Amino acid sequence: MILTSKQEKAANHKEGPLLVLAIPGSGKTTMLLERIKILSRIIDKTRILSLTFSKIQAEDMKERSKDLKSNFMTIHAFCYLIIRNYLRKYNREIRLIEDEKIYNKYNLVGEIYEKVNHYPISKEDLALFFREVSFMKNSILDKSYLKNIEIKNISKIYEIYEEIKNKKHLLDFDDMQVKALEILKNDKSILMSIKSKYKYYQLDEGQDASLLQFKILEEIIYPENNILIVADDDQSIYSFRAANPSYLLNFKNKFENSKIMWLDTNHRSGSNIVNLSKYLIQNNKLRYDKNFIAKRDKKDDIIIKTFADSSKEYQFIRKNLKSDEKTAILFRNNISAISLIAYFFDNDIDFNVNINVLDFFESKIFKDLLSIIDFSNDFNNVELFKEIYYKVSSYLSKEDIEKLSYKAINEDIFDYFYRIELEDYKIDSLFNIEKKLKHIRKLSYDKKISFIYNSLSYKSYINMISRKYMQETVNKDLYIESAINFTKGIKTKEELLEKIEKLQKKSKSLIKSKLYLSTIHSSKGLEYDKVFVIDLIENEFPLIFSDEDRKQRLEEERRIFYVAITRAKNSLYILSLSKRNKKKVKQSIFYKESYEILKNKR
């Protein structure tokens, strides 16, 4: 590939700090590899360190530069090397808890939680714990941050977790970075050994780095600051991992005598897609102003369309699939994959899925639905009833439930409550619930789920779920519609489990199709001939949970949409719905912005 003048200028940069702002498809990796070749004329290749956040990106650079024999690694791998050198120096031992069978970190926190709170931790709370602790560490915040996290006694649980790791000499992935920074700050000999080993540093995908990672870099590059950072502040979409474009936006203030350059020629997409991405992202304010040049002459197509419901949307997608095109269907939430997968299974359409969609079947809502269905077939099951009674408006108290310990083993729970003393309104409620549960016995699973949601007060329960499960409650109609579509026509639990197992096998399959189902986050850095961006619906995409920091959140959501549309080379489809789960919905602001841009520019 012949370099553009701007790629060539960036590749020839040597001394001091340089930020290269690279728009999608601008050949940043080609430029970085060319720079290594140029630097290797004046210095040994091994003294050039190229870092990135993603293991996939690091492996890609290694694969594309087999003859360079340079150092390509993730920031985590680099931190591990620092720690390993430290341990060798002082003859100490630290193990990664991620690799430990005895001290699995999820099991460990689960055990601590149960000891502190006297009941098991939910899967959602366990994921929330590690997500928030990771954010705290990557943002270099103290543990007071955890006070606002809605997990009972989270600060105490965190303290015990950290104490056990310290006693057992264990580290998790986030600890590796914290420990590496601590070593660099306190052990001058380790720091100097790194400085003597490397002279030039490159950071790829700089917009994905956290404050903690930037602080590690600052330690090793000072005072020469011979670092080239390639980034696109418009593709900063990992705030949940503490990535923040503000560090890049303050680059000039952070480093004296720093320079900023632009790679503004898109070699990937046609001019229509490039222009749409340009005008769309200009609606954001917290960003560098950039030029967008489309290199390719080939005509590209953009279709923007709204459908009555998801089934009509899928039929349209199916008609526009071509076997010789690498195609992606991109969505904001993992949940959107469930209905798609069900449709493709039913129509024998092959596909790849590179996300953990099986989490859906472990989600709180889906497990609740199955528990209610299971109980409808077994009115004697006290444990199941204890799980669901408050989710279907039974009006029973904990004291009422405790009375079930006196129920005969084979006695129907409803019959038991009818013969003991209960207030009339509770009896009336139980009679109504019993009648409805008997009704759903004869229905297929999709109709059972629809009935439970709409007629058994489960919808009211979802609306009262704690704010920490906001994604589920904001998207409750998407959850329910997905569950209905996946279970359509299924009569027994055995059939359902077989279909889930089929999906599990599909997700692990090594056989590749040209059709990819992916979240937008997972698609970052990839490209496709044709891209469908689906479910552009208000409250689904953008996904904003509250009015707090609304402007900032909206800008990140727009960056996510920008990443989605810039994956497309030749064809882009922007799709929305009129109804979700038979209820009217509004088009996303990004759908409307795209429509206006296309209308005015054509």
XYZ file of C-alpha atoms in Angstrom:
602
model
C 0.000 0.000 0.000
C 1.300 3.457 -0.944
C 1.157 5.795 2.052
C -0.642 9.125 1.886
C 1.462 12.197 2.632
C -0.039 12.390 6.131
C 0.605 8.705 6.849
C 4.186 9.192 5.673
C 4.664 12.279 7.846
C 3.363 10.446 10.934
C 5.503 7.386 10.155
C 8.619 9.569 10.036
C 7.994 11.109 13.464
C 10.834 10.343 15.884
C 11.368 12.423 19.005
C 8.768 13.754 21.446
C 5.028 13.222 21.966
C 2.707 12.953 18.966
C -1.035 12.313 18.906
C -2.266 10.961 15.581
C -6.023 11.318 15.219
C -7.070 8.597 12.782
C -10.588 8.422 11.357
C -12.018 4.944 10.593
C -10.372 3.169 7.657
C -7.446 5.608 7.508
C -4.691 2.971 7.600
C -3.340 3.614 11.093
C -1.886 0.094 11.473
C -0.087 0.418 8.130
C 1.381 3.710 9.330
C 2.508 2.243 12.674
C 4.244 -0.686 10.977
C 5.935 1.628 8.507
C 7.164 3.778 11.402
C 8.802 0.722 12.992
C 10.663 0.093 9.722
C 11.842 3.709 9.630
C 12.906 3.742 13.300
C 14.738 0.429 12.878
C 17.177 2.173 10.560
C 18.513 4.166 13.502
C 17.841 1.824 16.429
C 17.389 -1.872 17.158
C 13.766 -2.995 16.585
C 13.601 -4.497 20.074
C 13.879 -0.990 21.559
C 10.515 -0.029 20.043
C 7.504 -0.971 22.199
C 4.032 -1.029 20.640
C 1.143 -1.308 23.092
C -2.606 -1.666 22.664
C -5.569 -2.489 24.895
C -6.923 -5.454 22.954
C -5.188 -8.822 22.598
C -6.798 -9.163 19.150
C -5.221 -5.877 18.029
C -1.810 -6.905 19.371
C -2.012 -10.274 17.583
C -3.129 -8.566 14.370
C -0.087 -6.287 14.423
C 2.201 -9.266 15.102
C 0.651 -11.163 12.194
C 1.055 -8.239 9.811
C 4.671 -7.581 10.817
C 6.295 -11.031 10.974
C 9.536 -9.694 9.490
C 9.832 -6.779 11.929
C 10.465 -8.773 15.137
C 9.347 -5.820 17.209
C 7.556 -5.797 20.563
C 3.764 -5.895 20.257
C 1.767 -6.535 23.411
C -1.287 -5.522 25.373
C -0.985 -3.112 28.281
C -1.945 -5.963 30.618
C 0.865 -8.152 29.245
C 3.326 -5.286 29.697
C 2.192 -4.820 33.301
C 2.676 -8.543 33.895
C 6.292 -8.262 32.688
C 6.905 -5.409 35.134
C 5.495 -7.468 38.003
C 7.433 -10.580 36.959
C 10.721 -8.647 36.941
C 9.888 -7.227 40.358
C 9.157 -10.687 41.784
C 12.400 -12.100 40.403
C 14.381 -9.255 41.868
C 12.993 -9.748 45.377
C 12.412 -13.526 45.143
C 8.697 -13.174 45.819
C 5.649 -14.961 44.474
C 2.333 -13.595 43.219
C -0.250 -15.623 41.357
C -3.018 -14.541 39.027
C -6.388 -15.254 40.614
C -7.825 -15.432 37.068
C -5.835 -18.663 36.560
C -6.405 -20.096 40.039
C -8.695 -23.108 40.425
C -8.776 -22.913 44.216
C -9.340 -19.160 44.427
C -11.699 -18.458 41.552
C -12.488 -14.763 42.058
C -16.214 -15.122 41.360
C -16.571 -17.979 43.818
C -14.471 -16.104 46.364
C -16.598 -12.942 46.254
C -19.740 -15.105 46.296
C -18.550 -16.799 49.493
C -17.642 -13.459 51.106
C -21.022 -11.986 50.153
C -22.906 -14.920 51.679
C -20.907 -14.730 54.934
C -21.520 -10.987 55.240
C -25.171 -10.844 54.124
C -26.326 -14.402 55.012
C -27.827 -15.164 51.599
C -26.322 -15.937 48.157
C -25.282 -13.208 45.760
C -27.239 -12.918 42.512
C -25.464 -13.300 39.183
C -26.358 -9.679 38.385
C -24.827 -8.387 41.643
C -21.681 -10.453 41.113
C -21.174 -8.968 37.640
C -21.956 -5.497 39.005
C -19.368 -5.905 41.798
C -16.492 -6.652 39.435
C -17.599 -4.068 36.882
C -17.665 -1.276 39.460
C -14.438 -2.332 41.205
C -12.703 -2.426 37.811
C -14.025 1.044 36.973
C -12.872 2.375 40.343
C -9.327 1.049 39.913
C -8.973 2.107 36.274
C -10.201 5.597 37.176
C -7.754 5.759 40.137
C -10.565 6.402 42.614
C -10.528 5.418 46.281
C -12.940 2.921 47.819
C -15.376 5.682 48.848
C -16.610 5.377 45.233
C -18.303 2.104 46.192
C -20.666 3.783 48.669
C -23.055 4.656 45.852
C -23.168 1.127 44.416
C -26.391 -0.689 45.294
C -24.925 -3.927 46.606
C -25.530 -4.603 50.279
C -22.319 -4.093 52.323
C -20.220 -3.740 49.161
C -17.434 -1.800 50.924
C -17.005 -4.525 53.543
C -17.091 -7.260 50.902
C -14.466 -5.390 48.870
C -12.187 -4.958 51.901
C -12.338 -8.673 52.756
C -11.714 -9.600 49.100
C -8.627 -7.368 48.948
C -7.389 -8.672 52.306
C -7.633 -12.312 51.180
C -5.797 -11.540 47.917
C -3.001 -9.801 49.827
C -2.624 -12.685 52.293
C -2.619 -15.304 49.527
C -0.413 -13.205 47.169
C -3.078 -13.115 44.453
C -3.762 -10.520 41.749
C -6.627 -10.081 39.304
C -6.288 -8.303 35.926
C -7.021 -4.845 37.311
C -4.609 -5.404 40.199
C -1.872 -6.092 37.646
C -2.121 -2.514 36.411
C -2.395 -1.031 39.912
C 0.605 -3.081 41.066
C 2.646 -2.182 37.974
C 2.101 1.541 38.564
C 3.011 1.119 42.236
C 6.272 -0.650 41.268
C 7.184 2.024 38.716
C 6.624 4.777 41.277
C 8.514 3.105 44.141
C 11.257 1.010 42.559
C 13.648 3.200 40.570
C 15.816 0.287 39.437
C 12.843 -1.470 37.778
C 11.775 1.795 36.175
C 15.297 2.492 34.890
C 15.602 -1.025 33.487
C 12.501 -0.376 31.349
C 13.763 3.041 30.269
C 17.094 1.533 29.221
C 15.379 -1.291 27.328
C 12.999 0.870 25.249
C 13.548 4.211 23.553
C 10.404 4.651 21.449
C 6.809 3.869 22.430
C 3.646 3.502 20.378
C 0.109 3.222 21.732
C -2.594 2.027 19.358
C -6.331 2.603 20.002
C -5.483 5.273 22.568
C -9.142 6.175 23.012
C -9.649 2.794 24.723
C -7.014 3.385 27.430
C -8.042 4.229 30.996
C -6.528 6.919 33.215
C -4.627 4.204 35.109
C -3.067 2.934 31.874
C -2.070 6.429 30.789
C -0.424 6.990 34.180
C 1.654 3.824 33.669
C 2.763 5.150 30.282
C 3.644 8.548 31.756
C 6.043 6.882 34.206
C 8.012 4.971 31.580
C 8.215 7.640 28.855
C 9.269 10.579 31.062
C 11.232 12.819 30.534
C 11.888 12.192 26.811
C 8.205 11.452 26.144
C 9.034 9.656 22.902
C 5.523 8.384 22.412
C 3.215 8.242 19.431
C -0.445 7.695 20.319
C -2.856 6.705 17.579
C -6.445 7.330 18.579
C -9.859 8.489 17.478
C -11.709 10.379 20.177
C -14.882 9.811 18.109
C -14.515 6.057 18.744
C -14.197 6.294 22.533
C -16.994 3.896 23.554
C -15.679 2.141 26.655
C -16.574 4.492 29.502
C -17.733 1.453 31.512
C -14.058 0.391 31.465
C -13.002 3.941 32.512
C -11.867 4.990 29.028
C -12.439 8.702 28.588
C -11.673 10.966 25.592
C -10.805 13.860 27.938
C -7.175 12.664 28.241
C -6.775 12.923 24.463
C -8.601 16.256 24.352
C -6.092 17.624 26.901
C -3.044 16.142 25.152
C -1.454 19.540 24.445
C -1.758 20.545 28.100
C -0.457 17.172 29.309
C 2.741 17.144 27.232
C 4.920 20.143 26.469
C 6.062 20.557 22.866
C 3.554 17.922 21.754
C 2.180 17.683 18.238
C -1.165 16.579 16.824
C -1.642 15.190 13.325
C -4.662 13.906 11.419
C -5.106 10.820 9.238
C -8.297 11.918 7.501
C -8.531 9.717 4.394
C -10.949 6.799 4.665
C -9.753 3.907 2.466
C -12.556 1.576 3.612
C -15.983 3.060 2.880
C -17.706 4.682 -0.061
C -18.263 8.444 -0.103
C -21.917 8.291 1.054
C -21.007 6.359 4.192
C -18.004 8.607 4.873
C -20.139 11.746 4.521
C -22.899 10.384 6.741
C -20.385 9.542 9.480
C -18.828 12.996 9.153
C -22.044 14.966 9.564
C -23.469 12.591 12.172
C -20.496 12.849 14.558
C -20.379 16.633 14.200
C -23.468 16.710 16.435
C -21.063 15.919 19.303
C -19.329 18.895 20.932
C -16.570 17.285 23.049
C -14.284 16.229 20.215
C -11.504 17.277 17.865
C -12.726 18.775 14.604
C -11.651 16.551 11.720
C -11.740 16.414 7.978
C -13.166 13.311 6.250
C -11.900 12.331 2.801
C -13.327 9.339 0.936
C -10.604 7.595 -1.082
C -12.762 5.001 -2.844
C -14.605 5.863 -6.037
C -16.940 2.866 -5.906
C -20.569 3.803 -5.334
C -22.007 2.780 -1.969
C -25.606 2.473 -0.823
C -27.336 3.678 2.342
C -30.868 2.495 3.094
C -32.823 3.917 6.024
C -36.106 2.190 6.783
C -38.731 1.592 9.492
C -40.704 -1.666 9.846
C -43.974 -2.535 11.554
C -42.231 -5.024 13.853
C -39.072 -7.111 14.195
C -40.392 -10.008 12.076
C -40.828 -7.660 9.100
C -37.348 -6.270 9.754
C -35.827 -9.771 9.691
C -37.644 -10.677 6.476
C -36.171 -7.566 4.854
C -32.670 -8.451 6.075
C -33.049 -11.989 4.732
C -34.018 -10.708 1.269
C -30.920 -8.491 1.190
C -28.362 -11.111 2.233
C -25.899 -12.242 -0.444
C -23.704 -15.309 -0.047
C -20.618 -13.621 -1.534
C -20.683 -10.605 0.819
C -19.181 -10.413 4.287
C -22.151 -9.048 6.244
C -22.699 -7.876 9.812
C -25.914 -7.287 11.711
C -24.980 -4.895 14.509
C -26.978 -3.967 17.613
C -26.568 -1.948 20.798
C -27.552 -4.723 23.225
C -26.780 -8.439 23.427
C -30.501 -9.068 23.889
C -31.213 -8.013 20.304
C -29.441 -11.159 19.109
C -31.986 -13.531 20.671
C -34.892 -12.873 18.308
C -32.524 -12.752 15.326
C -31.049 -16.130 16.223
C -34.511 -17.647 16.618
C -35.466 -16.336 13.166
C -32.285 -17.667 11.554
C -32.700 -21.064 13.248
C -36.284 -21.290 11.979
C -35.234 -20.344 8.434
C -32.040 -22.433 8.255
C -29.790 -19.390 7.788
C -26.182 -19.940 8.829
C -24.429 -17.268 10.907
C -21.605 -16.511 13.340
C -22.229 -15.014 16.749
C -19.264 -13.626 18.677
C -20.986 -12.568 21.903
C -22.147 -14.480 24.945
C -25.870 -14.539 24.169
C -26.320 -17.391 26.649
C -26.277 -14.773 29.417
C -29.834 -13.945 28.362
C -31.029 -17.325 29.615
C -29.333 -16.680 32.974
C -30.855 -13.212 33.307
C -33.168 -12.356 36.173
C -36.241 -11.883 33.978
C -35.867 -15.102 31.988
C -35.213 -17.184 35.094
C -38.275 -15.611 36.768
C -40.435 -16.534 33.791
C -39.242 -20.139 33.866
C -39.801 -20.359 37.630
C -43.397 -19.182 37.231
C -43.955 -21.685 34.397
C -42.392 -24.508 36.444
C -44.588 -23.685 39.427
C -47.697 -23.671 37.223
C -47.014 -27.399 36.717
C -46.228 -28.157 40.362
C -48.408 -26.430 42.971
C -46.717 -28.472 45.727
C -43.278 -26.899 45.201
C -42.691 -24.604 48.186
C -39.191 -23.502 47.103
C -40.468 -22.357 43.703
C -43.379 -20.544 45.301
C -41.022 -18.690 47.640
C -39.167 -17.432 44.558
C -42.229 -16.093 42.746
C -45.008 -15.181 45.223
C -44.030 -11.495 45.486
C -43.541 -11.197 41.716
C -47.159 -12.012 40.840
C -48.966 -9.744 43.334
C -50.070 -12.426 45.767
C -50.092 -9.874 48.629
C -48.672 -12.553 50.927
C -46.299 -11.493 53.685
C -43.101 -13.208 54.809
C -45.027 -14.402 57.856
C -47.590 -16.036 55.564
C -44.831 -17.781 53.643
C -43.262 -19.079 56.866
C -46.534 -20.891 57.572
C -45.826 -23.142 54.585
C -43.465 -25.131 56.826
C -46.645 -26.667 58.319
C -48.022 -27.714 54.926
C -48.287 -31.432 54.222
C -45.718 -32.676 51.675
C -48.273 -33.580 48.998
C -50.679 -30.743 49.744
C -51.374 -28.141 47.090
C -50.058 -24.709 48.246
C -53.272 -22.984 47.204
C -55.440 -25.531 49.033
C -53.294 -25.039 52.120
C -53.745 -21.258 52.117
C -57.478 -21.567 51.510
C -57.956 -23.635 54.679
C -55.871 -21.478 57.063
C -56.790 -18.001 58.295
C -55.912 -15.359 55.694
C -57.416 -11.976 54.901
C -60.094 -12.051 52.205
C -58.124 -9.908 49.750
C -55.204 -12.388 49.900
C -57.544 -15.319 49.301
C -59.083 -13.498 46.339
C -55.629 -12.790 44.910
C -54.500 -16.401 45.330
C -57.676 -17.692 43.689
C -57.038 -15.407 40.705
C -53.383 -16.487 40.449
C -54.276 -20.178 40.678
C -56.844 -19.811 37.913
C -54.353 -18.055 35.607
C -51.542 -20.519 36.319
C -53.824 -23.426 35.451
C -54.726 -21.625 32.230
C -51.112 -21.330 31.027
C -50.474 -25.072 31.451
C -51.996 -25.761 28.047
C -50.204 -22.937 26.220
C -46.943 -23.056 24.250
C -43.970 -21.364 25.920
C -44.191 -18.151 23.889
C -47.864 -17.725 24.851
C -47.103 -18.607 28.482
C -44.489 -15.825 28.618
C -46.793 -13.291 26.983
C -49.605 -14.173 29.404
C -47.370 -14.002 32.501
C -46.045 -10.613 31.464
C -49.368 -9.047 30.544
C -51.901 -10.810 32.785
C -50.103 -12.062 35.879
C -48.773 -8.732 37.235
C -45.164 -9.604 36.382
C -44.872 -6.384 34.379
C -45.593 -4.399 37.556
C -42.864 -6.283 39.382
C -40.282 -5.513 36.668
C -41.138 -1.821 36.921
C -40.235 -1.922 40.605
C -36.885 -3.663 40.186
C -33.970 -1.783 41.705
C -32.179 0.848 39.584
C -29.056 -1.308 39.491
C -30.872 -3.597 37.037
C -31.779 -0.603 34.904
C -30.775 -2.176 31.598
C -33.318 -4.934 32.079
C -36.092 -2.575 33.164
C -35.449 -0.002 30.428
C -35.524 -2.788 27.858
C -38.293 -4.892 29.422
C -40.322 -5.028 26.216
C -37.203 -6.063 24.282
C -36.532 -8.787 26.878
C -40.080 -10.112 26.689
C -40.294 -9.928 22.898
C -36.963 -11.773 22.642
C -38.135 -14.477 25.041
C -41.402 -14.866 23.100
C -39.644 -15.085 19.732
C -37.057 -17.588 20.942
C -39.676 -19.889 22.516
C -42.253 -19.674 19.708
C -44.056 -22.976 19.275
C -42.109 -24.739 22.040
C -44.365 -27.041 24.079
C -42.071 -28.526 26.727
C -39.116 -27.501 28.837
C -37.080 -30.268 27.207
C -37.617 -28.635 23.799
C -36.542 -25.280 25.215
C -33.364 -26.705 26.731
C -32.561 -28.436 23.435
C -32.850 -25.120 21.572
C -30.617 -23.358 24.108
C -28.081 -26.184 23.757
C -28.219 -25.752 19.974
C -27.388 -22.080 20.439
C -24.551 -22.957 22.813
C -23.023 -25.274 20.212
C -23.459 -22.599 17.545
C -21.655 -20.003 19.660
C -18.682 -22.392 20.048
C -18.627 -23.566 16.433
C -15.395 -23.029 14.502
C -17.195 -23.228 11.147
C -17.358 -19.707 9.761
C -20.186 -18.097 7.823
C -20.066 -14.763 6.005
C -22.903 -13.482 8.192
C -21.920 -12.064 11.598
C -24.200 -11.147 14.502
C -22.454 -8.753 16.861
C -22.838 -5.949 19.339
C -21.356 -2.695 18.096
C -18.740 -2.800 20.851
C -17.517 -6.212 19.654
C -17.379 -5.023 16.035
C -14.959 -2.176 16.717
C -11.859 -2.412 14.534
C -13.576 -4.733 12.028
C -15.022 -4.094 8.570
C -17.725 -5.667 6.415
C -19.011 -5.367 2.852
C -22.540 -4.832 4.139
C -23.780 -3.669 7.551
C -27.290 -3.675 9.042
C -27.624 -1.492 12.155
C -30.873 -2.604 13.786
C -33.231 -1.583 16.610
C -32.744 2.176 16.384
C -35.516 2.787 18.892
C -35.870 5.421 21.593
C -34.762 4.057 25.018
C -32.940 1.164 23.334
C -30.363 3.072 21.297
C -29.311 5.509 22.658
C -29.437 3.664 25.970
C -29.485 6.308 28.699
C -30.562 5.252 32.177
C -31.076 8.636 33.872
C -30.844 12.388 33.369
C -27.549 12.493 35.266
C -24.755 13.381 32.805
C -27.295 13.018 30.014
C -25.372 15.177 27.524
C -22.155 13.258 28.118
C -23.936 9.901 27.859
C -25.693 10.944 24.637
C -22.337 11.852 23.085
C -20.913 8.418 23.900
C -24.024 6.712 22.518
C -23.613 8.726 19.319
C -19.983 7.589 19.159
C -21.220 3.991 19.426
C -23.555 4.578 16.473
C -20.674 6.232 14.589
C -18.544 3.109 15.131
C -21.402 0.982 13.772
C -21.917 2.864 10.509
C -18.174 3.144 9.824
C -17.800 -0.661 9.764
C -19.530 -0.693 6.347
C -17.576 -0.698 3.090
C -20.227 -0.873 0.360
C -23.738 -1.023 1.846
C -25.257 0.361 5.027
C -28.789 -0.266 6.324
C -30.134 1.808 9.227
C -33.285 0.134 10.551
C -35.976 0.986 13.099
C -39.374 -0.352 14.227
C -42.860 1.052 14.753
C -43.749 -1.499 17.440
C -41.894 -3.471 20.070
C -43.805 -6.311 21.734
C -46.983 -4.974 20.061
C -46.529 -1.515 21.622
C -45.811 1.649 19.669
C -42.229 2.894 19.896
C -40.433 5.983 18.625
C -37.477 6.102 16.294
C -34.063 6.789 17.795
C -32.600 10.297 17.628
C -29.731 8.765 15.606
C -32.197 7.377 13.059
C -33.716 10.851 12.733
C -30.319 12.541 12.460
C -29.259 10.079 9.755
C -32.498 10.606 7.855
C -32.066 14.412 7.905
C -28.430 14.206 6.805
C -29.271 11.915 3.898
C -32.255 14.035 2.883
C -30.215 17.236 2.841
C -27.069 15.848 1.196
C -28.655 13.872 -1.629
